[in-house]
Coordinates of C-alpha atoms and ligand atoms in Angstrom, one line a residue:
M513 CA -25.3 -11.8 15.5
S514 CA -23.5 -11.1 12.3
I515 CA -21.4 -7.9 11.8
R516 CA -22.1 -5.8 8.8
K517 CA -19.8 -3.1 7.6
P518 CA -21.7 0.1 7.2
S519 CA -21.6 1.5 3.7
S520 CA -18.4 3.5 3.3
A521 CA -20.5 6.3 1.8
L522 CA -22.4 6.7 5.1
V523 CA -19.2 6.7 7.0
L524 CA -17.7 9.3 4.7
R525 CA -20.7 11.5 4.8
S526 CA -20.9 11.4 8.6
L527 CA -17.3 12.6 8.7
L528 CA -17.4 15.4 6.2
V529 CA -18.4 18.0 8.8
P530 CA -15.9 17.9 11.6
F531 CA -12.8 17.7 9.5
L532 CA -10.2 18.1 12.1
C533 CA -9.7 16.6 15.5
V534 CA -11.3 13.5 16.9
L535 CA -11.6 12.1 13.4
A536 CA -10.6 8.5 13.9
T537 CA -14.1 7.6 14.9
Q538 CA -14.1 4.2 13.3
A539 CA -10.8 3.5 14.9
D540 CA -10.3 0.5 17.2
A541 CA -12.9 0.2 19.9
Q542 CA -10.1 -0.6 22.4
S543 CA -8.1 2.5 21.5
T544 CA -7.8 4.6 24.6
W545 CA -7.4 7.8 22.7
T546 CA -6.9 9.2 19.3
A547 CA -5.3 12.4 18.2
G548 CA -6.5 14.6 15.3
W549 CA -3.7 17.0 16.2
A550 CA -0.5 16.7 18.1
T551 CA 2.7 18.7 18.4
R552 CA 5.5 16.3 19.3
G553 CA 4.9 13.2 17.3
M554 CA 2.2 11.3 15.4
V555 CA 1.5 7.9 13.8
V556 CA -1.5 7.3 11.5
S557 CA -2.0 3.6 10.6
D558 CA -4.8 1.1 9.9
C559 CA -5.0 0.2 13.6
G560 CA -5.2 2.4 16.8
L561 CA -3.1 -0.1 18.8
A562 CA -0.3 -0.1 16.2
S563 CA -0.4 3.7 16.1
E564 CA -0.1 3.7 19.9
A565 CA 2.8 1.3 19.7
G566 CA 4.7 3.7 17.5
V567 CA 3.9 6.7 19.7
S568 CA 5.0 4.8 22.8
I569 CA 8.4 4.5 21.1
L570 CA 8.5 8.2 20.3
E571 CA 7.6 9.0 23.9
S572 CA 10.5 6.9 25.1
G573 CA 13.0 8.8 23.1
G574 CA 12.8 7.0 19.7
N575 CA 12.6 8.8 16.4
A576 CA 10.3 8.3 13.4
A577 CA 12.3 5.3 12.1
D578 CA 12.2 3.6 15.5
A579 CA 8.5 4.3 15.7
A580 CA 7.8 3.1 12.2
A581 CA 9.5 -0.3 12.8
A582 CA 7.5 -0.7 16.0
T583 CA 4.3 0.2 14.3
A584 CA 4.9 -2.2 11.4
F585 CA 5.7 -5.1 13.8
A586 CA 2.5 -4.3 15.8
L587 CA 0.5 -4.2 12.6
A588 CA 1.7 -7.8 11.8
V589 CA -0.2 -8.8 14.9
T590 CA -3.2 -6.5 15.1
F591 CA -3.9 -6.2 11.4
P592 CA -3.1 -9.7 10.0
A593 CA -5.0 -9.0 6.8
A594 CA -2.1 -6.9 5.5
G595 CA 0.3 -6.1 8.3
N596 CA 3.0 -8.8 8.2
I597 CA 6.3 -10.3 8.8
G598 CA 5.7 -12.8 6.0
G599 CA 5.5 -10.1 3.2
G600 CA 7.4 -7.1 2.1
G601 CA 7.1 -3.3 1.6
F602 CA 8.8 0.0 1.1
A603 CA 9.8 2.7 3.5
L604 CA 10.6 6.3 2.5
V605 CA 12.5 8.3 5.1
H606 CA 13.1 12.1 5.2
K607 CA 15.5 13.2 7.9
A608 CA 15.3 16.5 9.6
D609 CA 18.8 17.2 8.5
G610 CA 17.7 16.9 4.8
G611 CA 18.8 13.3 4.0
D612 CA 16.4 11.0 2.2
A613 CA 16.3 7.2 1.8
A614 CA 14.1 4.8 -0.1
L615 CA 14.3 1.3 1.4
D616 CA 13.1 -1.5 -0.7
F617 CA 12.2 -4.6 1.2
R618 CA 10.0 -6.1 -1.5
E619 CA 9.7 -9.9 -1.7
V620 CA 11.8 -11.7 -4.3
A621 CA 11.0 -14.7 -6.4
P622 CA 12.6 -17.9 -5.1
N623 CA 15.6 -19.2 -7.0
A624 CA 13.6 -22.0 -8.5
A625 CA 11.0 -19.6 -10.0
H626 CA 10.9 -19.2 -13.8
R627 CA 8.8 -17.2 -16.2
D628 CA 6.3 -20.1 -16.9
L629 CA 5.8 -21.0 -13.3
Y630 CA 2.0 -20.5 -13.4
L631 CA 1.3 -21.9 -16.9
D632 CA -0.1 -25.4 -17.7
E633 CA 1.2 -27.6 -20.5
Q634 CA -0.9 -25.7 -23.1
G635 CA 0.7 -22.4 -21.9
K636 CA -2.4 -21.2 -20.2
V637 CA -2.3 -19.5 -16.8
V638 CA -3.6 -22.0 -14.1
N639 CA -6.2 -20.2 -12.1
G640 CA -5.3 -19.6 -8.4
L641 CA -1.7 -20.9 -8.6
S642 CA -0.2 -17.4 -8.2
T643 CA -2.7 -16.4 -5.5
D644 CA -3.9 -19.3 -3.3
T645 CA -1.0 -21.8 -3.1
H646 CA 2.4 -22.1 -1.5
L647 CA 3.8 -21.2 -4.9
A648 CA 2.3 -17.8 -4.6
A649 CA 4.7 -16.7 -1.9
G650 CA 7.7 -14.6 -2.6
I651 CA 10.7 -14.6 -0.2
P652 CA 9.6 -12.2 2.5
G653 CA 11.5 -8.9 3.0
S654 CA 9.6 -7.2 5.9
V655 CA 11.8 -8.4 8.7
D656 CA 15.1 -7.5 7.0
G657 CA 13.7 -4.1 5.9
L658 CA 12.2 -3.1 9.3
L659 CA 15.3 -4.1 11.2
R660 CA 17.4 -2.1 8.7
L661 CA 15.1 0.9 9.1
H662 CA 15.7 0.8 12.8
E663 CA 19.4 0.1 12.7
D664 CA 20.3 2.6 9.9
H665 CA 17.9 5.5 10.6
G666 CA 16.8 5.0 14.3
S667 CA 17.9 7.3 17.1
G668 CA 20.2 4.8 18.7
L669 CA 18.3 5.4 21.9
V670 CA 15.8 2.5 21.5
D671 CA 17.0 -1.0 21.1
R672 CA 15.6 -3.9 19.0
A673 CA 13.9 -5.5 22.0
Q674 CA 12.0 -2.2 22.7
V675 CA 10.9 -1.9 19.1
L676 CA 9.5 -5.5 19.1
A677 CA 8.1 -5.4 22.6
P678 CA 4.6 -4.0 21.8
A679 CA 4.1 -6.5 19.0
I680 CA 5.2 -9.4 21.2
R681 CA 2.9 -8.3 24.0
L682 CA -0.1 -7.9 21.7
A683 CA 0.5 -11.3 20.1
R684 CA 1.1 -13.1 23.4
D685 CA -1.5 -11.5 25.7
G686 CA -4.0 -10.9 22.8
F687 CA -5.9 -7.8 22.0
P688 CA -9.5 -6.9 21.7
L689 CA -10.8 -6.8 18.1
S690 CA -12.0 -3.5 16.9
F691 CA -15.2 -3.4 14.9
W692 CA -13.3 -3.3 11.7
A693 CA -10.8 -6.1 12.6
A694 CA -13.8 -8.3 13.5
Y695 CA -15.5 -7.4 10.2
V696 CA -12.4 -8.2 8.1
L697 CA -11.8 -11.6 9.8
N698 CA -15.4 -12.6 9.4
A699 CA -15.5 -11.4 5.8
Y700 CA -12.5 -13.6 4.9
R701 CA -13.6 -16.6 6.9
G702 CA -14.1 -18.7 3.8
K703 CA -10.5 -18.2 2.7
L704 CA -9.0 -18.7 6.2
E705 CA -10.8 -21.9 7.0
T706 CA -9.3 -23.7 4.1
D707 CA -5.9 -23.8 5.8
E708 CA -5.8 -25.8 9.0
A709 CA -3.2 -23.5 10.8
A710 CA -5.0 -20.3 9.6
R711 CA -8.3 -21.8 10.8
R712 CA -7.0 -22.5 14.3
I713 CA -5.8 -18.9 14.7
F714 CA -8.2 -16.7 12.7
L715 CA -11.5 -18.4 13.3
R716 CA -13.3 -18.5 16.6
G717 CA -12.9 -21.9 18.4
D718 CA -16.7 -22.2 18.9
G719 CA -17.4 -21.6 15.2
Q720 CA -19.2 -18.3 15.8
L721 CA -18.4 -15.1 14.1
W722 CA -16.0 -12.7 15.8
Q723 CA -17.5 -9.8 17.7
P724 CA -15.8 -6.5 18.5
G725 CA -14.1 -6.9 21.8
D726 CA -13.3 -10.6 21.4
V727 CA -9.6 -11.2 22.3
L728 CA -7.3 -12.6 19.5
K729 CA -4.2 -14.3 20.9
Q730 CA -1.4 -15.5 18.6
P731 CA 1.2 -17.4 20.7
D732 CA 3.1 -18.9 17.8
L733 CA 3.5 -15.4 16.2
A734 CA 4.7 -14.1 19.6
D735 CA 7.4 -16.8 19.6
A736 CA 8.4 -15.9 16.1
L737 CA 8.6 -12.2 17.0
E738 CA 10.6 -13.1 20.1
R739 CA 13.2 -14.9 18.0
I740 CA 13.6 -11.7 15.9
S741 CA 13.9 -9.7 19.0
Q742 CA 16.6 -11.9 20.4
Q743 CA 18.6 -12.8 17.3
G744 CA 17.8 -10.1 14.8
R745 CA 17.4 -11.1 11.1
D746 CA 18.9 -14.5 11.8
G747 CA 16.0 -15.2 14.1
F748 CA 13.8 -15.1 11.0
Y749 CA 15.9 -16.0 8.0
K750 CA 17.7 -18.8 9.7
G751 CA 17.0 -21.3 12.5
V752 CA 13.5 -22.3 13.7
T753 CA 11.4 -19.9 11.7
A754 CA 13.2 -20.5 8.4
E755 CA 13.0 -24.3 9.0
L756 CA 9.3 -24.1 9.7
W757 CA 8.8 -22.0 6.5
V758 CA 10.6 -24.5 4.3
E759 CA 8.8 -27.5 6.0
E760 CA 5.5 -25.6 5.1
M761 CA 6.7 -25.2 1.5
E762 CA 7.5 -28.9 1.3
R763 CA 4.1 -29.8 2.6
G764 CA 2.4 -27.6 0.0
N765 CA 4.6 -28.1 -3.1
G766 CA 6.2 -24.7 -2.7
I767 CA 9.7 -24.0 -4.0
A768 CA 11.3 -21.7 -1.4
T769 CA 14.5 -23.1 0.3
L770 CA 16.6 -22.3 3.3
E771 CA 19.2 -20.7 0.9
D772 CA 16.4 -18.4 -0.5
L773 CA 15.6 -17.2 3.0
A774 CA 19.2 -16.8 4.1
G775 CA 20.0 -14.8 0.9
Y776 CA 17.2 -12.2 1.3
D777 CA 18.6 -8.6 1.2
S778 CA 16.7 -5.4 1.4
K779 CA 18.1 -2.6 -0.8
Y780 CA 18.4 1.2 -0.9
R781 CA 17.1 2.9 -4.0
D782 CA 17.1 6.5 -5.1
P783 CA 13.7 7.9 -4.4
V784 CA 11.9 9.4 -7.4
R785 CA 11.5 13.2 -7.2
G786 CA 9.3 15.7 -8.9
E787 CA 8.0 19.2 -8.5
F788 CA 4.4 20.2 -8.3
R789 CA 3.3 23.8 -7.8
G790 CA 6.3 24.7 -5.7
Y791 CA 6.3 21.5 -3.6
E792 CA 8.8 18.7 -3.9
I793 CA 7.3 15.3 -4.2
L794 CA 9.4 12.4 -3.0
S795 CA 8.1 8.9 -3.7
M796 CA 9.1 5.2 -4.2
S797 CA 11.2 4.2 -7.1
P798 CA 11.2 0.9 -9.0
P799 CA 10.5 -2.0 -8.2
S800 CA 7.5 0.1 -7.4
S801 CA 5.7 1.7 -10.3
G802 CA 3.9 3.9 -7.7
G803 CA 6.2 6.9 -7.4
I804 CA 6.7 7.3 -11.1
L805 CA 3.0 7.1 -11.9
V806 CA 2.0 9.5 -9.1
L807 CA 4.5 12.0 -10.5
Q808 CA 3.3 11.5 -14.1
L809 CA -0.3 12.0 -13.0
L810 CA 0.5 15.2 -11.1
E811 CA 2.6 16.6 -14.0
I812 CA -0.2 15.9 -16.5
M813 CA -3.0 17.2 -14.3
D814 CA -1.0 20.5 -13.7
G815 CA -1.5 21.2 -17.4
F816 CA -5.3 21.7 -16.9
P817 CA -7.3 24.5 -15.3
L818 CA -8.1 22.4 -12.3
E819 CA -9.4 25.2 -10.0
E820 CA -11.7 26.5 -12.8
W821 CA -13.1 23.1 -13.5
E822 CA -13.5 22.3 -9.7
W823 CA -13.1 19.1 -7.8
N824 CA -14.6 16.0 -9.4
S825 CA -16.4 17.9 -12.2
S826 CA -16.9 15.9 -15.4
S827 CA -13.9 17.8 -17.0
Y828 CA -11.7 17.0 -14.0
V829 CA -12.6 13.3 -14.0
H830 CA -12.3 13.0 -17.8
A831 CA -8.8 14.5 -17.8
F832 CA -7.8 12.3 -14.8
A833 CA -9.1 9.2 -16.5
E834 CA -7.3 10.1 -19.8
A835 CA -4.1 10.6 -17.9
C836 CA -4.5 7.2 -16.1
R837 CA -5.1 5.4 -19.4
R838 CA -1.8 6.5 -20.7
V839 CA 0.4 6.2 -17.6
Y840 CA -0.9 2.7 -16.8
A841 CA -0.2 1.7 -20.4
D842 CA 3.4 2.8 -19.8
R843 CA 3.4 0.8 -16.6
A844 CA 2.6 -2.4 -18.4
E845 CA 5.4 -1.9 -20.9
H846 CA 8.3 -0.2 -19.1
L847 CA 8.2 -0.9 -15.4
G848 CA 9.9 -3.8 -13.6
D849 CA 12.6 -4.7 -11.1
P850 CA 15.5 -2.3 -12.0
D851 CA 18.0 -5.0 -11.2
H852 CA 16.6 -7.1 -14.1
W853 CA 15.1 -4.5 -16.4
E854 CA 16.3 -1.1 -17.5
V855 CA 13.5 1.3 -16.5
P856 CA 13.6 4.6 -18.3
V857 CA 12.9 6.7 -15.2
P858 CA 14.0 10.1 -16.5
G859 CA 12.2 9.5 -19.8
L860 CA 9.0 8.6 -18.2
L861 CA 9.1 11.7 -16.0
D862 CA 10.1 14.1 -18.8
P863 CA 7.5 16.9 -19.1
E864 CA 7.9 17.0 -22.9
Y865 CA 7.3 13.2 -23.1
L866 CA 4.2 13.5 -20.9
E867 CA 2.9 16.4 -23.0
A868 CA 3.3 14.3 -26.1
R869 CA 1.5 11.4 -24.5
M870 CA -1.5 13.6 -23.9
A871 CA -1.4 15.3 -27.3
D872 CA -4.2 13.1 -28.8
M873 CA -6.5 13.7 -25.8
S874 CA -9.8 15.4 -26.6
L875 CA -11.8 17.3 -24.1
E876 CA -14.9 16.2 -26.0
R877 CA -14.5 12.4 -26.1
A878 CA -12.9 9.6 -24.2
T879 CA -10.0 7.8 -25.9
P880 CA -10.8 4.0 -26.0
S881 CA -8.0 2.2 -24.3
T882 CA -7.6 0.0 -27.4
A883 CA -6.4 3.2 -29.1
V884 CA -3.8 3.8 -26.4
S885 CA -0.5 1.9 -26.3
S886 CA 2.6 2.6 -24.3
G887 CA 4.8 5.5 -25.4
T888 CA 8.5 5.4 -26.1
P889 CA 10.2 7.4 -23.4
T890 CA 13.8 8.2 -24.3
P891 CA 16.3 7.1 -23.5
R892 CA 16.3 3.9 -21.5
E893 CA 18.4 4.9 -18.5
P894 CA 19.9 4.3 -15.3
D895 CA 10.1 0.8 -12.8
E896 CA -3.6 -6.1 0.4
T897 CA -1.3 -3.8 1.8
T898 CA -1.3 -1.3 4.6
H899 CA 0.2 2.2 4.8
F900 CA 1.2 4.2 7.8
S901 CA 2.8 7.6 8.3
V902 CA 5.0 8.8 11.1
V903 CA 6.5 12.2 12.2
D904 CA 8.6 13.0 15.2
K905 CA 9.4 16.2 17.1
E906 CA 12.7 16.7 15.3
G907 CA 10.9 16.7 11.9
N908 CA 12.0 13.3 10.8
V909 CA 9.3 11.5 8.8
V910 CA 8.7 8.0 7.6
S911 CA 6.2 6.9 5.0
C912 CA 5.9 3.1 4.9
T913 CA 3.7 0.7 3.0
T914 CA 3.8 -3.0 3.6
T915 CA 1.9 -5.9 2.0
L916 CA 0.9 -9.5 1.8
N917 CA -0.7 -8.6 -1.5
A918 CA -4.3 -10.0 -1.2
R919 CA -6.0 -9.7 2.2
F920 CA -4.4 -12.4 4.5
G921 CA -2.0 -13.1 1.5
S922 CA -2.6 -16.7 0.3
G923 CA -4.6 -17.5 3.4
I924 CA -1.9 -20.1 4.3
V925 CA -0.1 -19.9 7.7
V926 CA 3.4 -21.3 8.1
D927 CA 2.4 -23.9 10.7
G928 CA 4.0 -23.3 14.1
T929 CA 4.8 -19.7 13.4
G930 CA 1.5 -17.9 13.1
I931 CA 3.0 -16.2 10.0
L932 CA 0.8 -15.8 6.9
L933 CA 2.3 -16.5 3.5
N934 CA 2.2 -13.5 1.1
N935 CA 0.9 -14.1 -2.4
E936 CA 3.0 -11.4 -3.9
M937 CA 4.1 -13.6 -6.9
D938 CA 0.8 -12.6 -8.4
D939 CA 2.3 -9.1 -8.9
F940 CA 4.5 -10.5 -11.6
S941 CA 3.1 -10.8 -15.1
A942 CA 2.3 -14.6 -15.3
K943 CA 1.8 -14.2 -19.0
P944 CA 1.9 -11.1 -21.3
G945 CA -1.6 -9.6 -21.4
V946 CA -3.2 -11.8 -18.7
P947 CA -4.5 -9.6 -15.9
N948 CA -3.5 -10.2 -12.3
L949 CA -5.6 -9.7 -9.1
Y950 CA -5.9 -6.0 -9.8
G951 CA -6.6 -6.3 -13.5
L952 CA -3.1 -5.1 -14.3
V953 CA -1.4 -6.5 -17.3
G954 CA 2.4 -6.6 -18.0
N955 CA 5.0 -7.7 -20.4
E956 CA 8.6 -8.7 -20.4
A957 CA 9.7 -6.0 -17.9
N958 CA 7.7 -7.7 -15.2
A959 CA 8.1 -11.4 -16.3
I960 CA 9.0 -13.9 -13.5
A961 CA 12.7 -14.7 -13.0
A962 CA 14.7 -16.2 -10.1
G963 CA 15.6 -13.6 -7.5
K964 CA 13.6 -10.8 -9.2
R965 CA 11.3 -8.4 -7.4
M966 CA 7.7 -8.3 -8.7
L967 CA 6.5 -4.9 -9.8
S968 CA 4.5 -3.0 -7.2
S969 CA 2.1 -0.1 -7.1
M970 CA 3.0 0.9 -3.5
S971 CA 3.6 4.6 -3.3
P972 CA 4.8 5.8 0.1
T973 CA 5.2 9.5 -0.6
I974 CA 6.5 12.6 1.2
V975 CA 5.6 16.1 0.0
L976 CA 8.2 18.8 1.0
H977 CA 8.0 22.6 1.0
D978 CA 11.3 24.4 1.2
G979 CA 12.9 21.2 2.3
H980 CA 10.4 20.6 5.2
P981 CA 7.7 17.9 5.2
R982 CA 4.2 19.1 4.4
L983 CA 2.5 15.7 3.8
V984 CA 3.3 12.1 4.6
L985 CA 1.0 9.7 2.8
G986 CA 0.4 6.4 1.1
S987 CA -2.2 3.8 0.6
P988 CA -3.0 0.1 0.1
G989 CA -5.2 -1.0 -2.8
G990 CA -3.0 -2.5 -5.5
S991 CA -3.4 -0.5 -8.7
R992 CA -5.7 1.9 -6.9
I993 CA -2.8 3.0 -4.6
I994 CA -1.4 5.3 -7.3
T995 CA -4.6 7.1 -8.1
S996 CA -5.5 7.4 -4.4
V997 CA -2.2 9.0 -3.5
A998 CA -2.3 11.4 -6.5
Q999 CA -5.9 12.5 -5.7
V1000 CA -5.2 13.2 -2.1
I1001 CA -2.2 15.4 -3.1
L1002 CA -4.4 17.2 -5.6
N1003 CA -7.2 17.6 -3.1
H1004 CA -4.8 19.2 -0.6
L1005 CA -2.5 21.2 -2.8
V1006 CA -4.9 22.3 -5.5
F1007 CA -8.3 22.3 -3.9
E1008 CA -6.9 23.3 -0.5
M1009 CA -8.7 20.7 1.5
P1010 CA -7.4 20.0 5.1
I1011 CA -5.8 16.6 5.1
A1012 CA -8.6 14.8 6.9
Q1013 CA -11.0 16.0 4.2
A1014 CA -8.6 15.4 1.4
V1015 CA -8.4 11.7 2.5
A1016 CA -12.1 11.3 3.3
V1017 CA -13.8 12.6 0.1
P1018 CA -14.7 10.0 -2.5
R1019 CA -12.2 9.1 -5.1
V1020 CA -12.2 7.9 -8.8
H1021 CA -9.9 5.3 -10.5
A1022 CA -8.9 4.3 -14.0
Q1023 CA -6.0 2.2 -15.2
W1024 CA -5.9 1.7 -19.1
L1025 CA -7.2 -1.8 -18.9
P1026 CA -10.0 -2.5 -18.1
D1027 CA -11.3 0.5 -20.1
R1028 CA -13.5 1.8 -17.3
V1029 CA -13.7 4.7 -14.8
Y1030 CA -14.6 3.6 -11.3
Y1031 CA -16.1 6.0 -8.7
E1032 CA -16.9 5.6 -5.0
P1033 CA -20.5 5.9 -3.8
F1034 CA -21.5 9.6 -3.6
G1035 CA -18.4 10.4 -5.6
M1036 CA -20.1 12.0 -8.5
A1037 CA -23.5 13.6 -9.1
L1038 CA -25.8 12.0 -11.7
D1039 CA -25.3 14.8 -14.2
T1040 CA -21.5 14.5 -13.9
R1041 CA -21.8 10.8 -14.6
K1042 CA -24.1 11.4 -17.5
R1043 CA -21.7 13.9 -19.0
L1044 CA -18.8 11.4 -18.6
E1045 CA -20.9 8.7 -20.4
E1046 CA -21.6 11.2 -23.2
L1047 CA -17.9 11.7 -23.5
G1048 CA -17.6 7.9 -24.0
H1049 CA -16.4 6.7 -20.6
E1050 CA -17.8 3.5 -19.2
L1051 CA -18.5 4.0 -15.5
A1052 CA -18.7 1.5 -12.6
E1053 CA -19.2 2.1 -8.9
M1054 CA -16.5 0.7 -6.6
E1055 CA -17.1 0.6 -2.9
E1056 CA -13.6 1.6 -1.9
I1057 CA -10.7 3.1 -3.8
G1058 CA -7.5 3.0 -1.6
R1059 CA -7.2 3.6 2.1
V1060 CA -4.8 6.5 2.6
N1061 CA -3.3 7.2 6.0
A1062 CA -1.7 10.6 6.0
I1063 CA -0.3 13.4 8.2
E1064 CA -0.2 17.1 7.3
V1065 CA 2.7 19.0 8.9
Q1066 CA 2.0 22.6 9.8
P1067 CA 4.0 25.1 11.8
N1068 CA 1.6 24.7 14.7
G1069 CA 1.6 20.9 14.7
F1070 CA 0.7 17.7 13.0
Y1071 CA -2.8 17.0 11.6
A1072 CA -4.1 13.5 11.2
G1073 CA -5.6 12.1 8.0
P1074 CA -6.7 8.6 8.9
D1075 CA -8.8 6.9 6.3
V1076 CA -12.4 6.1 7.5
R1077 CA -12.7 3.5 4.8
G1078 CA -11.0 1.1 7.2
G1079 CA -9.7 1.2 10.7
G1080 CA -7.5 4.2 10.2
A1081 CA -6.5 5.6 13.5
S1082 CA -4.1 8.3 14.6
A1083 CA -2.1 8.5 17.8
G1084 CA 0.0 11.4 18.9
Y1085 CA 1.4 13.3 21.8
Ligands
LIG80 N1 0.7 -6.1 -3.8 C1 0.3 -4.8 -4.2 C2 1.5 -4.0 -4.8 O1 2.6 -4.2 -4.3 O2 1.2 -3.2 -5.6

């Protein structure tokens, strides 16, 4: 029997009535319980088992950072499509005492990488080189970043072995596949069977499709996690795992070396900050474009009569698409790794600059993207994925997004480790104007260079009110991350939707190029779509736009916003 995913429109519709509590209905079948509301701690992730791993750490005295590290390591096992130790990510931390940190554990280009890495002798981009091969992998940052998150921001009451224990157990003993996990493995069977090591792990031995409840065991991954548990970062970036990684590279004409791995270092950045209707928005700074673009979109949208227009009206979608056109054009020109490119952060966020960017927008017609180029913010000063959100009883919160880029990364497993290679190098601009997996184009700011971090759209975000967390959120989805996060914030803060509804309702997306407005099924009525077409927008349906996992913090407790577009599941206590 094959497993079909139900249309997300059906799932969404079925969930629009009981907004709160018992919402994670499409969560993992094996999950013993889910929480729509909790008072002492909560984790919302793409997998119930990973959320529970985080909550078990909270229950044993750990704080949000300890729980976030445990959740991420568990996701590397239970959600191999995006959870990882072979990729990278960003974590945004807000401490109950008021301190904030933005931890960048994005992958970096190997030292032998160069700007023409993916071009043939004629200077044309070679199809698939930056996505499906050993050359597609950046040097992974997840292990360094997650260990640093635990060491620098953890409670001190939970040691490294405790943080890694749930992941090791899930990998060694195996875990029953949820409906969604089985669906994703089956859907990507074609990709996974092309690599021998991936085929052995991620395809059923008898050649049949996975069924919910089948147990997936990953003993090599358990050993790799065990080495991290015992030796810390050296258990990954040096020794057996590093040697197997480099052997894998040599087998597949990759370029990463032992020196590349040993030299990886996660970094602290200043989070980007903005204000929106009395709330402080804290988000990820370059090398993510996400935080800046989310703040730009909110600032621009605040200039329109949103309540009068109403949610997802033609005027609302028109203004949102026009704003997207302009901010994504800026992304292509101005955003890149801040250690290699001067990103004009204050200029891009300057309200006067944004007002000027929108000055040529008409309420009566769409601006063709060919008529939009990047602006000149002044001055240039000191730019498949999974998101989870964590809160603890003290009021510490972590918003964390990690990625392998495409689902299952390159689809190649480092033989003997169970670790999937990321294909994050595709997030660089292989050649000016040539779109990547997400249709994003870029220029010099995001050109490939040795040791450089590729530009991201990941937008782990925290919304504060009077210094206290109100929302913790983020999303996977490449370029769609930014528009998903911005819309959930607008849904909640402007249209006053409870978080579960703010996450569940259909979303739209636009990004300069391609010159098109995407909408989810049931996202817009026919007359709204007709009006947008009259304004000059080209429309296209897209099954899923982002997969936001959020938490709303209220005085009486934490409310879950797991995304029903995937396996979003909350756990709390
Ligand atoms: N790999 C998707 C992103 O970082 O934006």
